[in-house]
mmCIF file with all atom_site columns, C-alpha atoms in Angstrom:
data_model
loop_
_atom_site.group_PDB
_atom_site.id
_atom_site.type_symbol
_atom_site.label_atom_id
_atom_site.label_alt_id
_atom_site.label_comp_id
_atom_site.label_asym_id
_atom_site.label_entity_id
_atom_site.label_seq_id
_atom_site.pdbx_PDB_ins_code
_atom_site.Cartn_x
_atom_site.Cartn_y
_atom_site.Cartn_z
_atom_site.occupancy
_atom_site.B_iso_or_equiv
_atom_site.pdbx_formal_charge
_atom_site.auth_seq_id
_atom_site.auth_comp_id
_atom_site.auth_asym_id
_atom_site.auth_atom_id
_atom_site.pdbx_PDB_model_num
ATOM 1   C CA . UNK A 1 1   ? 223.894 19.177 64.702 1.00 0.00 ? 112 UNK A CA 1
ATOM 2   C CA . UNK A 1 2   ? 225.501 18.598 68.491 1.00 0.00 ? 113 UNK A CA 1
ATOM 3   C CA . UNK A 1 3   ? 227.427 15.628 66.615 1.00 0.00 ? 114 UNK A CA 1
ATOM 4   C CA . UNK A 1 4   ? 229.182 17.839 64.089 1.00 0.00 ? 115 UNK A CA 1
ATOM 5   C CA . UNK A 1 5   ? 229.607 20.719 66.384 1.00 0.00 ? 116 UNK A CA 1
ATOM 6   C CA . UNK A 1 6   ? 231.329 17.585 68.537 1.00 0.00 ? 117 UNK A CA 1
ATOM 7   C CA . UNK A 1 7   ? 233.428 16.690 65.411 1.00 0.00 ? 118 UNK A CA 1
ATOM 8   C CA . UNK A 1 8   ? 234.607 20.544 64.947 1.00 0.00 ? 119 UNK A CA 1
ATOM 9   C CA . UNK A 1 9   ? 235.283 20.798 68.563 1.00 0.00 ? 120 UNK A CA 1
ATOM 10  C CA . UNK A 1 10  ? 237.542 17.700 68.464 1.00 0.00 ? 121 UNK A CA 1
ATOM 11  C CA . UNK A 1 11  ? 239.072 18.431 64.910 1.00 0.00 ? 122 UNK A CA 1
ATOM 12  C CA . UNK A 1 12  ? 240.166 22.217 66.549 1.00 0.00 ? 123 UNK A CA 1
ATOM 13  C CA . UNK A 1 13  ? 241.219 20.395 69.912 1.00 0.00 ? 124 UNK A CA 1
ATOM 14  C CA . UNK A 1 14  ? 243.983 18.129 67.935 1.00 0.00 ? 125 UNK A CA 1
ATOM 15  C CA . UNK A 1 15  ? 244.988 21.047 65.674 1.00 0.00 ? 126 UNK A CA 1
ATOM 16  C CA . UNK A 1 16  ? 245.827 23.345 68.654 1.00 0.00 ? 127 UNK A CA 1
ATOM 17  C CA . UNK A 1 17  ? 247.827 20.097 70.365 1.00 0.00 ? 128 UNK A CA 1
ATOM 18  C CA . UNK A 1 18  ? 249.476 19.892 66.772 1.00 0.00 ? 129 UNK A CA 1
ATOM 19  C CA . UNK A 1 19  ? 250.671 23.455 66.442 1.00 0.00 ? 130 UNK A CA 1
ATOM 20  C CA . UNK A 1 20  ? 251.718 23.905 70.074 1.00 0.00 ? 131 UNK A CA 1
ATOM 21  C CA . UNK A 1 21  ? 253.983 21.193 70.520 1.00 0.00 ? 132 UNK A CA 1
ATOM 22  C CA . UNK A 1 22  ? 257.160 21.754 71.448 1.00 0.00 ? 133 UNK A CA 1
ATOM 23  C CA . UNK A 1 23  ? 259.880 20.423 69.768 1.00 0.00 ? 134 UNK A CA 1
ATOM 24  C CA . UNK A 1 24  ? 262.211 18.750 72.108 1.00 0.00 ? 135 UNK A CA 1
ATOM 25  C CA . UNK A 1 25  ? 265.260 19.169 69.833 1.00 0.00 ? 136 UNK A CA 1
ATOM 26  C CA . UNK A 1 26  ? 264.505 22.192 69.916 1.00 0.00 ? 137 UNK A CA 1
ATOM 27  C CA . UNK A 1 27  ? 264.991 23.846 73.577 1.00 0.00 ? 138 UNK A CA 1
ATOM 28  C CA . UNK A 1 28  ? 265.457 27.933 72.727 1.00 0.00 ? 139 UNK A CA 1
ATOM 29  C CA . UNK A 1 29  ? 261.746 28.190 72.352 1.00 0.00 ? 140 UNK A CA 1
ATOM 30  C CA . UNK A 1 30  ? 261.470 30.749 69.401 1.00 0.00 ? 141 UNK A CA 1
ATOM 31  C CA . UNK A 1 31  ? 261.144 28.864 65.727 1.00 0.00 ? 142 UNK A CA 1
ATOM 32  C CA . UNK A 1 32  ? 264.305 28.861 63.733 1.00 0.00 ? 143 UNK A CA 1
ATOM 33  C CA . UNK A 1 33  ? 265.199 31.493 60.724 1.00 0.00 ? 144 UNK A CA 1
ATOM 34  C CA . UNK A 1 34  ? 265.461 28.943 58.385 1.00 0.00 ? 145 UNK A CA 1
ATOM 35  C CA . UNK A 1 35  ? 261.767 27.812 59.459 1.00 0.00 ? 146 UNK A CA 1
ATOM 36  C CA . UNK A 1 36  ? 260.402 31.101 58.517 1.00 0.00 ? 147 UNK A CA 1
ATOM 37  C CA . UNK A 1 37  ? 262.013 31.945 55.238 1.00 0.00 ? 148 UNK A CA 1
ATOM 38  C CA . UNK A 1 38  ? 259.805 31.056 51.953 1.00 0.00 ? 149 UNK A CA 1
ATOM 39  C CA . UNK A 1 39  ? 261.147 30.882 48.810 1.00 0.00 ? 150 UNK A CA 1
ATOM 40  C CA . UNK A 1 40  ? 260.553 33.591 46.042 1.00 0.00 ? 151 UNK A CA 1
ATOM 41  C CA . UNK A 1 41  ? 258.673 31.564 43.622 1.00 0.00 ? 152 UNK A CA 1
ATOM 42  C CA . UNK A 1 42  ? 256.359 30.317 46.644 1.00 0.00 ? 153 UNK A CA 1
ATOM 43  C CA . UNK A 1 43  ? 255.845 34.093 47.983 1.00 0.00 ? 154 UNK A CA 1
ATOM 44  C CA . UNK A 1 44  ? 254.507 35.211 44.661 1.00 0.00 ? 155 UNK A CA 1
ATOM 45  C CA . UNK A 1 45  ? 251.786 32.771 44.444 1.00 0.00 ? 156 UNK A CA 1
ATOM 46  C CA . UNK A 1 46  ? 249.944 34.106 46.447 1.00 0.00 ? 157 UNK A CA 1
ATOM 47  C CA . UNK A 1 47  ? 250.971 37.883 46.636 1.00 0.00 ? 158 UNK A CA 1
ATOM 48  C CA . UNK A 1 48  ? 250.165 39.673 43.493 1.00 0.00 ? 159 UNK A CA 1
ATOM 49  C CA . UNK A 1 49  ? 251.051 42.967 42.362 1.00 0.00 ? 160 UNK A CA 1
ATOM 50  C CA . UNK A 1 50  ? 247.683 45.574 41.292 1.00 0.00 ? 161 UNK A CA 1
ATOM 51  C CA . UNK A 1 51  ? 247.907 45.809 37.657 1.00 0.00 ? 162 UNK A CA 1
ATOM 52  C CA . UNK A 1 52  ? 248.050 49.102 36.339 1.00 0.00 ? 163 UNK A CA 1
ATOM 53  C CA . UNK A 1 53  ? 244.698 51.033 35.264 1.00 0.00 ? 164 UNK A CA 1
ATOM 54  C CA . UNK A 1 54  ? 244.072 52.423 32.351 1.00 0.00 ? 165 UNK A CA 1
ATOM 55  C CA . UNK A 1 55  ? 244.169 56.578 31.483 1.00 0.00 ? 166 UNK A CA 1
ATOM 56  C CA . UNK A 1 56  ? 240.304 56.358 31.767 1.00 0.00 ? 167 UNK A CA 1
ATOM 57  C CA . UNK A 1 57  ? 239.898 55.003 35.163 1.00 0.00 ? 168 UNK A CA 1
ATOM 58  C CA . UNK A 1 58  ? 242.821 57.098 36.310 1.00 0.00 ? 169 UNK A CA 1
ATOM 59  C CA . UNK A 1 59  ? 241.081 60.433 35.042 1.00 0.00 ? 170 UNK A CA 1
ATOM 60  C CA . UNK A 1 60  ? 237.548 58.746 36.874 1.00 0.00 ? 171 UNK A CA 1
ATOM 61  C CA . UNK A 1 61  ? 239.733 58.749 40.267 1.00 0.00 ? 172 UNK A CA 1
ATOM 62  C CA . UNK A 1 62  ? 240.768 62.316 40.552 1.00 0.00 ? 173 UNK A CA 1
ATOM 63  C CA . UNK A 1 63  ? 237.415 63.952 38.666 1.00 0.00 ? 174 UNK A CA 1
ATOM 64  C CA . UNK A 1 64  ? 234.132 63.059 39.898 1.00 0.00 ? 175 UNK A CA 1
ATOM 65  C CA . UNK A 1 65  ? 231.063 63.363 37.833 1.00 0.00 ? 176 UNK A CA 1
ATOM 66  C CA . UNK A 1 66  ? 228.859 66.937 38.456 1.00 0.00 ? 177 UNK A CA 1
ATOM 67  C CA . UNK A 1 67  ? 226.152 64.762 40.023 1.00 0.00 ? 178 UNK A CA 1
ATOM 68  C CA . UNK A 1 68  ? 228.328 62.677 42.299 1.00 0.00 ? 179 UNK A CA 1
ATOM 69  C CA . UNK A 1 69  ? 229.260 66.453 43.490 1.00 0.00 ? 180 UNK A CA 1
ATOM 70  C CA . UNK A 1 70  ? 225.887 67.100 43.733 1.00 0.00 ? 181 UNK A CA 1
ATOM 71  C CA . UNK A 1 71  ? 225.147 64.439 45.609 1.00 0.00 ? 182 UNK A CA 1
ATOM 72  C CA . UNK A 1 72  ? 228.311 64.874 48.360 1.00 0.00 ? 183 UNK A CA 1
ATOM 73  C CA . UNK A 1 73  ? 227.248 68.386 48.324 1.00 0.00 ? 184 UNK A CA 1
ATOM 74  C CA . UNK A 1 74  ? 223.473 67.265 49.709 1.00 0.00 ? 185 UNK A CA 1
ATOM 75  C CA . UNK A 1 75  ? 225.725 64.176 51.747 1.00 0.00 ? 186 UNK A CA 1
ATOM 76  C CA . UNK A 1 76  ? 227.353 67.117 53.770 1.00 0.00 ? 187 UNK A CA 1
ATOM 77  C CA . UNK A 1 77  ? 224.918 69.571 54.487 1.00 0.00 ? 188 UNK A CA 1
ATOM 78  C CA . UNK A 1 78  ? 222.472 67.732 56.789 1.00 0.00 ? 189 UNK A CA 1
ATOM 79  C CA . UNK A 1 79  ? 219.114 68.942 56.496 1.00 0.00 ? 190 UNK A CA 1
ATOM 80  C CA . UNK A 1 80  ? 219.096 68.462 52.878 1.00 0.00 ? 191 UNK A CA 1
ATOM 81  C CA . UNK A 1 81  ? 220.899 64.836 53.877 1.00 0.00 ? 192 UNK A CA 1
ATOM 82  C CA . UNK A 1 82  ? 217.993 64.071 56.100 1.00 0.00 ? 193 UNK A CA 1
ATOM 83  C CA . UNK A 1 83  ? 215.213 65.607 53.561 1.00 0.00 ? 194 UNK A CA 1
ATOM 84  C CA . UNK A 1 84  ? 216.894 63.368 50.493 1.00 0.00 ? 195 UNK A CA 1
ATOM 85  C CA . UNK A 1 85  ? 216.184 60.239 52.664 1.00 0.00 ? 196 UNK A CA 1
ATOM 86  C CA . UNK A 1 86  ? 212.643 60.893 53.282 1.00 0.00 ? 197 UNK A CA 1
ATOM 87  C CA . UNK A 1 87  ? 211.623 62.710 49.579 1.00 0.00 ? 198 UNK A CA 1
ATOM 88  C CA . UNK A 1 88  ? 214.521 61.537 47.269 1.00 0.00 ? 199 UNK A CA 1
ATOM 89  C CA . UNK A 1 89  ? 217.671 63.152 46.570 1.00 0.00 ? 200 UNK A CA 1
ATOM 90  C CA . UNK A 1 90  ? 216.326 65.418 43.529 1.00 0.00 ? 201 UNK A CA 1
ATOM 91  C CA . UNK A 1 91  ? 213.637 67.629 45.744 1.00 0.00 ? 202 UNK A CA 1
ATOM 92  C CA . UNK A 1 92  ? 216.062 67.221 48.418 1.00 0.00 ? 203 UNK A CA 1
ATOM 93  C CA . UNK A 1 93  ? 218.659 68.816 46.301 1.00 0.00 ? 204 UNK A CA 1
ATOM 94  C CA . UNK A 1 94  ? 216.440 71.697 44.390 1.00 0.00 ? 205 UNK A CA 1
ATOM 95  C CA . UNK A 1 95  ? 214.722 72.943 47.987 1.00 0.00 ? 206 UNK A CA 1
ATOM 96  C CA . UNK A 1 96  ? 218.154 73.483 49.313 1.00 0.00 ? 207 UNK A CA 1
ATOM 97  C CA . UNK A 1 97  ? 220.274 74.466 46.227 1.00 0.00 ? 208 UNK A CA 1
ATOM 98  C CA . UNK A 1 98  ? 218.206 75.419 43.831 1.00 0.00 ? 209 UNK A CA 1
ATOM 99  C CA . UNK A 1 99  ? 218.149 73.222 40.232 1.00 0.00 ? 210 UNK A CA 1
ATOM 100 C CA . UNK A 1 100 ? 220.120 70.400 38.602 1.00 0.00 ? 211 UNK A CA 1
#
């Protein structure tokens, strides 16, 4: 274990010597522009656009199901938040709001 932990120290030793050489052509100090530009094709590998949902998971984003209102109802009243923790959310729910 002490010899790979050795390993990883040297491995992240060289890679910060690596990355903060300076170059001595170089002597501004900041990287270039042209060193910081990526082509398009290269950029959209790895940065995707979200596809678009369908009309059914758009219509389950804005309405919530009558017991997922039930249950933020019991969520923000707090005795019946604490009481659904220690009985269930059901009892919980019916002591404090009557039935489901």
């Amino acid at each position: 274990m002490r010899s790979l932990l050795a390993l990883l120290m040297v491995t992240l030793a060289l890679a910060a010597l690596c990355c903060c050489e300076e170059d001595p052509k170089d002597l501004s100090g900041s990287p270039r522009a042209a060193s910081i530009k990526i082509k398009k094709e290269v950029a959209n590998a790895f940065v995707k656009r979200q596809k678009r949902s369908s009309l059914y998971e758009r219509y389950l984003e804005y309405y919530k199901s009558p017991m997922e209102q039930m249950h933020e109802q019991c969520e923000n009243y707090p005795p019946c938040d604490y009481l659904s923790d220690q009985i269930g959310f059901a009892m919980a729910y019916n002591r404090f709001f009557g039935r489901y």
